Coordinates of C-alpha atoms in Angstrom, one line a residue:
P1 CA -33.7 -17.9 11.3
L2 CA -33.5 -17.2 15.0
P3 CA -36.6 -17.9 17.2
G4 CA -39.0 -14.9 17.4
I5 CA -38.4 -14.4 21.0
I6 CA -34.6 -14.0 20.6
V7 CA -35.1 -11.6 17.8
L8 CA -37.6 -9.7 19.9
I9 CA -35.0 -9.4 22.8
L10 CA -32.3 -8.3 20.4
Q11 CA -34.6 -5.6 18.8
M12 CA -35.2 -4.3 22.5
L13 CA -31.4 -4.3 23.1
G14 CA -31.0 -2.0 19.8
V15 CA -29.8 -4.9 17.6
F16 CA -31.9 -5.2 14.5
T17 CA -31.6 -5.5 10.8
L18 CA -33.4 -3.6 8.0
P19 CA -34.5 -5.4 4.9
G20 CA -32.2 -4.7 1.9
T21 CA -29.2 -3.9 3.8
L22 CA -25.5 -4.5 3.4
Y23 CA -24.0 -4.9 6.9
L24 CA -20.1 -4.9 7.1
V25 CA -19.4 -7.1 10.1
A26 CA -16.0 -6.9 11.7
T27 CA -14.6 -10.2 13.1
P28 CA -11.9 -11.0 15.6
I29 CA -8.4 -10.6 14.4
G30 CA -7.5 -13.7 16.4
N31 CA -9.0 -14.2 19.7
L32 CA -12.7 -15.1 19.5
D33 CA -13.3 -13.8 23.0
D34 CA -13.0 -10.4 21.4
M35 CA -16.4 -10.9 19.6
P36 CA -18.7 -7.9 20.4
P37 CA -22.3 -9.0 21.2
R38 CA -23.6 -6.7 18.3
V39 CA -21.3 -8.5 15.8
A40 CA -22.7 -11.9 16.9
A41 CA -26.2 -10.7 16.7
T42 CA -26.0 -9.3 13.3
F43 CA -24.9 -12.6 12.1
G44 CA -27.6 -14.3 13.6
L45 CA -30.2 -11.9 12.1
A46 CA -28.8 -11.8 8.5
D47 CA -30.3 -13.7 5.7
F48 CA -27.0 -14.7 4.3
V49 CA -23.3 -14.3 4.7
A50 CA -20.7 -12.9 2.1
A51 CA -17.5 -14.1 3.3
E52 CA -13.9 -13.6 1.9
D53 CA -13.2 -17.3 2.7
T54 CA -16.4 -19.3 3.4
R55 CA -14.1 -22.0 5.3
V56 CA -12.9 -19.5 7.7
T57 CA -16.2 -18.0 8.2
L58 CA -17.7 -21.5 8.7
R59 CA -15.5 -22.0 11.8
L60 CA -16.7 -18.6 13.2
L61 CA -20.3 -19.4 12.8
N62 CA -20.0 -22.9 14.2
H63 CA -18.4 -21.0 17.3
L64 CA -21.6 -18.9 17.5
G65 CA -23.8 -21.9 17.1
L66 CA -25.3 -20.4 13.9
K67 CA -26.0 -22.0 10.6
K68 CA -26.3 -19.5 7.6
P69 CA -26.3 -19.5 3.7
M70 CA -22.8 -18.3 2.5
V71 CA -21.3 -17.1 -0.5
S72 CA -17.8 -16.1 -1.2
Y73 CA -17.6 -12.4 -2.0
Y74 CA -13.9 -12.8 -3.2
E75 CA -15.3 -14.8 -6.2
H76 CA -18.1 -12.6 -6.9
A77 CA -16.3 -9.3 -6.4
L78 CA -14.2 -10.2 -9.4
H79 CA -17.6 -10.1 -11.4
H80 CA -18.8 -6.9 -9.6
G81 CA -20.6 -8.6 -6.9
E82 CA -23.7 -8.7 -9.0
A83 CA -25.2 -11.8 -7.4
I84 CA -24.9 -10.4 -4.0
L85 CA -26.3 -7.0 -4.7
N86 CA -29.2 -8.5 -6.5
R87 CA -30.2 -10.4 -3.6
I88 CA -29.9 -7.4 -1.3
E89 CA -32.0 -5.3 -3.8
A90 CA -34.7 -8.2 -3.5
G91 CA -34.9 -7.5 0.2
E92 CA -32.5 -9.8 1.9
N93 CA -29.9 -8.7 4.6
C94 CA -26.3 -9.4 3.9
A95 CA -23.6 -9.8 6.6
L96 CA -20.3 -9.2 4.7
C97 CA -17.2 -10.3 6.6
S98 CA -13.5 -10.7 5.9
D99 CA -11.4 -13.5 7.3
A100 CA -10.3 -11.3 10.2
G101 CA -10.9 -7.6 11.4
M102 CA -12.9 -4.9 9.6
P103 CA -13.9 -5.9 6.0
C104 CA -13.5 -4.0 3.0
I105 CA -10.1 -2.5 4.2
S106 CA -7.4 -3.9 1.8
D107 CA -9.8 -6.7 0.4
P108 CA -12.1 -7.0 -2.5
G109 CA -15.2 -6.1 -0.5
E110 CA -14.6 -2.5 -1.1
Q111 CA -15.8 -3.0 -4.7
I112 CA -19.1 -4.4 -3.4
V113 CA -19.5 -1.5 -1.2
R114 CA -18.8 1.0 -3.9
E115 CA -21.4 -0.5 -6.2
A116 CA -23.8 -0.8 -3.2
H117 CA -23.6 3.1 -2.9
E118 CA -24.2 3.5 -6.5
R119 CA -27.3 1.3 -6.5
G120 CA -28.7 3.2 -3.5
I121 CA -28.4 0.2 -1.2
R122 CA -28.2 0.9 2.5
V123 CA -24.5 0.2 3.9
V124 CA -24.3 -0.1 7.7
P125 CA -20.9 -0.8 9.3
I126 CA -20.7 -3.1 12.5
P127 CA -17.2 -2.2 13.8
A128 CA -14.8 -4.1 16.0
A129 CA -10.9 -4.7 16.0
S130 CA -8.8 -3.7 13.2
A131 CA -5.2 -5.2 12.9
C132 CA -3.7 -1.9 11.6
V133 CA -5.0 0.4 14.4
T134 CA -4.3 -2.3 17.1
A135 CA -0.7 -2.6 15.9
L136 CA -0.4 1.1 15.8
A137 CA -1.5 1.5 19.3
A138 CA 0.9 -1.0 20.6
S139 CA 4.0 -0.2 18.3
G140 CA 5.6 2.6 20.3
Q141 CA 5.7 4.6 17.0
P142 CA 4.1 8.0 16.6
T143 CA 0.4 7.7 16.3
A144 CA -0.9 11.2 15.8
R145 CA -0.7 10.9 12.1
F146 CA -0.3 7.7 10.0
V147 CA -1.0 6.3 6.6
F148 CA -2.2 2.7 6.0
E149 CA -0.6 1.2 2.9
G150 CA -1.6 -2.5 3.3
F151 CA 0.3 -5.0 1.3
L152 CA 3.0 -3.7 -1.0
P153 CA 2.6 -4.5 -4.7
V154 CA 4.2 -7.7 -5.9
P155 CA 5.6 -6.7 -9.2
K156 CA 9.2 -5.3 -8.6
R157 CA 8.4 -2.0 -10.8
D158 CA 5.1 -1.3 -9.1
R159 CA 6.8 -1.9 -5.8
R160 CA 9.8 0.5 -6.6
E161 CA 7.2 3.1 -7.6
R162 CA 5.3 2.7 -4.3
L163 CA 8.4 3.0 -2.1
A164 CA 9.8 5.9 -4.0
F165 CA 6.5 7.7 -3.6
L166 CA 6.6 7.1 0.2
Q167 CA 10.2 8.2 0.3
N168 CA 9.6 11.6 2.0
E169 CA 6.5 10.4 3.8
T170 CA 6.7 12.0 7.4
R171 CA 3.6 10.1 8.8
T172 CA 4.0 6.7 10.6
M173 CA 3.4 4.0 7.7
I174 CA 1.5 0.7 8.3
F175 CA 2.1 -2.2 6.1
Y176 CA 0.7 -5.9 6.2
E177 CA 2.8 -8.9 5.1
A178 CA 2.6 -12.5 5.0
P179 CA 5.3 -14.6 6.6
H180 CA 6.7 -16.2 3.5
K181 CA 7.2 -12.6 1.9
L182 CA 8.5 -10.8 5.1
R183 CA 12.3 -11.3 4.3
G184 CA 12.1 -9.7 0.9
T185 CA 9.7 -6.9 2.2
L186 CA 12.3 -6.1 4.9
D187 CA 15.1 -5.9 2.3
D188 CA 13.1 -3.6 0.3
L189 CA 12.1 -1.3 3.1
A190 CA 15.8 -1.2 4.3
A191 CA 16.9 -0.2 0.8
A192 CA 14.3 2.6 0.5
F193 CA 14.3 4.0 3.9
G194 CA 17.8 3.1 5.4
A195 CA 18.9 0.4 8.0
D196 CA 18.5 2.8 10.9
R197 CA 14.8 3.6 10.2
S198 CA 12.7 2.6 13.4
V199 CA 10.1 -0.2 12.7
S200 CA 7.8 -2.3 15.0
L201 CA 7.0 -5.9 13.9
C202 CA 3.7 -7.0 15.2
R203 CA 2.7 -10.6 14.6
E204 CA -0.1 -13.0 15.7
L205 CA -2.0 -9.9 17.4
T206 CA -4.3 -11.3 20.1
K207 CA -3.2 -14.8 19.6
L208 CA -1.3 -17.1 21.8
H209 CA 2.1 -16.3 20.4
E210 CA 1.5 -12.5 19.9
E211 CA 4.8 -10.7 19.6
I212 CA 5.4 -6.9 19.2
K213 CA 9.0 -6.0 18.6
K214 CA 10.3 -2.5 18.1
T215 CA 13.7 -2.5 16.3
T216 CA 15.3 -1.0 13.3
L217 CA 14.9 -2.2 9.7
G218 CA 18.5 -3.3 9.6
E219 CA 18.3 -5.2 12.8
A220 CA 15.1 -6.8 11.6
V221 CA 16.9 -7.9 8.3
A222 CA 19.6 -9.4 10.3
F223 CA 17.1 -11.2 12.7
Y224 CA 15.1 -12.8 10.0
K225 CA 18.3 -14.2 8.1
D226 CA 18.6 -16.7 11.1
N227 CA 15.0 -17.0 12.2
D228 CA 11.9 -18.1 10.2
P229 CA 9.0 -15.7 10.0
R230 CA 5.9 -17.1 11.7
G231 CA 2.3 -15.8 11.6
E232 CA 0.8 -12.7 9.8
Y233 CA 2.7 -9.4 10.4
V234 CA 1.8 -5.8 10.6
L235 CA 4.8 -3.5 10.1
V236 CA 4.6 -0.1 11.6
L237 CA 7.4 1.9 10.2
A238 CA 8.4 5.5 11.5
G239 CA 8.1 8.2 9.0
T240 CA 10.8 10.5 7.7
D241 CA 12.0 13.3 10.0
P242 CA 10.3 16.4 8.5
A243 CA 13.3 18.6 9.2
A244 CA 15.3 16.2 6.9
V245 CA 12.8 16.5 4.1
E246 CA 12.7 20.4 4.2
Q247 CA 16.4 20.4 4.2
A248 CA 16.6 18.1 1.1
A249 CA 14.0 19.9 -0.9
A250 CA 14.4 19.0 -4.5
P251 CA 15.5 21.5 -7.0
T252 CA 12.9 23.1 -9.4
L253 CA 12.8 22.3 -13.0
E254 CA 14.2 25.8 -13.8
E255 CA 17.2 25.2 -11.4
A256 CA 18.1 22.1 -13.0
V257 CA 17.9 23.7 -16.5
A258 CA 20.2 26.7 -15.2
A259 CA 22.7 24.1 -14.0
A260 CA 22.7 22.4 -17.3
R261 CA 23.2 25.7 -19.1
A262 CA 26.2 26.3 -16.6
L263 CA 27.7 23.1 -17.7
Q264 CA 27.4 24.2 -21.4
E265 CA 29.1 27.4 -20.6
K266 CA 32.1 25.4 -19.2
G267 CA 32.3 23.5 -22.5
A268 CA 29.7 20.7 -22.3
R269 CA 28.0 20.4 -25.7
N270 CA 25.1 18.2 -24.6
V271 CA 23.6 17.7 -21.2
L272 CA 20.9 15.0 -20.5
V273 CA 18.6 16.1 -17.7
S274 CA 16.4 13.9 -15.5
M275 CA 14.3 15.2 -12.7
A276 CA 14.2 12.7 -9.8
G277 CA 11.9 12.6 -6.8
N278 CA 14.6 14.3 -4.7
G279 CA 16.7 16.1 -7.0
A280 CA 18.0 16.3 -10.6
L281 CA 20.8 14.4 -12.5
L282 CA 22.7 15.8 -15.3
V283 CA 24.8 13.6 -17.7
D284 CA 27.0 15.1 -20.1
E285 CA 28.3 13.7 -23.5
H286 CA 31.3 12.1 -21.7
G287 CA 29.0 10.1 -19.4
E288 CA 29.9 12.3 -16.3
V289 CA 27.0 12.5 -13.8
H290 CA 26.3 15.7 -12.2
R291 CA 23.8 15.6 -9.1
I292 CA 21.8 18.4 -7.7
G293 CA 20.2 17.3 -4.4
C294 CA 20.6 13.7 -5.0
P295 CA 23.0 11.9 -2.5
K296 CA 25.0 9.2 -4.2
G297 CA 23.3 5.8 -3.9
K298 CA 20.0 7.6 -2.6
V299 CA 18.6 8.8 -5.9
V300 CA 14.8 8.6 -5.6
N301 CA 13.4 8.7 -9.1
S302 CA 9.8 9.5 -9.6
V303 CA 9.1 6.0 -10.2
G304 CA 11.7 4.6 -8.0
A305 CA 14.3 3.6 -10.5
G306 CA 17.1 5.1 -8.2
D307 CA 20.5 5.1 -9.8
S308 CA 19.8 2.5 -12.4
M309 CA 18.3 5.3 -14.6
V310 CA 21.7 6.9 -14.4
A311 CA 23.5 3.8 -15.5
G312 CA 20.8 3.4 -18.3
F313 CA 21.5 7.1 -19.6
V314 CA 25.5 6.5 -19.4
A315 CA 25.3 3.2 -21.1
G316 CA 23.0 4.1 -23.7
Y317 CA 25.0 7.2 -24.8
L318 CA 28.4 5.6 -24.5
Q319 CA 27.2 2.6 -26.7
S320 CA 25.6 4.7 -29.4
R321 CA 26.7 8.3 -28.9
S322 CA 23.0 9.0 -29.5
Y323 CA 21.1 11.0 -26.8
A324 CA 17.9 9.4 -28.3
Q325 CA 19.2 6.1 -27.4
A326 CA 20.4 7.1 -24.0
L327 CA 16.9 8.6 -23.4
R328 CA 15.3 5.3 -24.5
L329 CA 17.5 3.2 -22.2
G330 CA 17.3 5.4 -19.3
T331 CA 13.6 5.6 -19.5
A332 CA 13.5 1.9 -19.6
C333 CA 15.5 1.8 -16.5
G334 CA 12.8 3.9 -14.7
S335 CA 13.1 7.6 -15.5
A336 CA 9.8 9.4 -15.6
T337 CA 10.9 12.8 -16.7
A338 CA 14.0 13.5 -18.8
F339 CA 15.0 15.4 -21.8
S340 CA 18.1 16.3 -23.7
L341 CA 19.4 19.9 -23.2
G342 CA 22.1 20.3 -26.0
L343 CA 23.3 23.0 -28.5
A344 CA 19.8 24.6 -29.0
T345 CA 18.3 28.1 -29.3
K346 CA 16.3 29.4 -26.5
E347 CA 13.0 28.6 -28.4
K348 CA 14.1 25.0 -28.6
I349 CA 14.8 24.7 -24.9
D350 CA 11.5 26.3 -24.2
E351 CA 9.9 23.8 -26.6
L352 CA 11.3 21.0 -24.5
L353 CA 10.3 22.3 -21.3
A354 CA 6.7 22.8 -22.6
Q355 CA 6.5 19.2 -23.4
L356 CA 7.1 18.1 -19.9

C-alpha cells in the first residue's frame, strides 16, 4: 500500500478508490509518457491488479515504481472470472487493465465486466488512449460515423460471413491485425471490397517507428508482397458509397419468384432460386445461371459464399439431375436461403415461401 500521506494527497486531488470496486484502467498504447496521472494513481491505490498478461503489466508497474499482487484475467475470464469477482465482493479494489489501451474492448475483460454488473459490483472506468480512435483520428478517412470490428474471425467460413455482412457498410470500418496475419487479411479485404477501396494502415502508434499510410487495398496488397509487415496494425477502411448501395438495392423475394415464374413461362420446368445478400440467383435445369442484381464475380451471399454456391448448385444438379442434391451441395457451399421452384401449384409455391 501507498504511504498514508500520499493517499491523502491523492484524495485531495480527487483520486480515490472505493471498497469493492472494479476499476477499468486504460494503459498507454505504446509510449509510456502518455500515462495520465489518474491512471498511475489508481494502480497505486488498488488492492490488486487483474492483467491481460501479467508479464506486460509487470513492466508497466516497474516503470511506475509499484509492486502489486497480480492475477491474469485472461485465464480467469475463461472460468467466468469467479476468483476476481469474489475478491471484489469481499471488499478489495481491483484495477483491471489490458496490455495496451482501454481494457474490455475486443478482449476477454468484457465478460468480467458483464458479470460484475449482474452481481451488483461497482464498475468505474479510468480512461486514456485507445488505438482504434487514435488511428481513426489520424487516418484521413471519414470520422463522423464508424464501426469497430476488432480482429476478423480466424475460421474461413466465419470470416466470409463477417465480410459479407459488411459488404454494404457505409460507415468507416476499423480492424485490428497482427503482423503475421496482415497479408492474408489484406487479400480477404481486397476480394470483399475491391482493390480500389481506400484504406489507412496505422502501425506502431505512438512508438518510435509509428507509420500511418493512406492507400488502397490493392496497393497495400502489392506493397506487402515485397515488404514484411512489422508491428501491430490498425486498419481504417472507408465505407461503401451510400449512393452505390442505394443503386444496387437487392430485389425482394417476391421479385425473385416472379422472375423464376417468367423463366418457367419461357419453357424452364424447374428453377432453383437462391436469395443472396445483394440480389438473387436463378438456376434452371440446364445449369444456366440467371442473375438479378448480382454482378458477375461479386455475388454477396448472406453467409459470404459468393459465386461458390452457384457452382455448388450447378454441379449438384448436373451430377445427379436432382434438385434435392443440388440444394444440399449449394447449401454446403454457403447458401443460406434457397428453394426449388418447379412445376408446382400456387399452393405449393406459397408453402415453399412460408418455410423461408
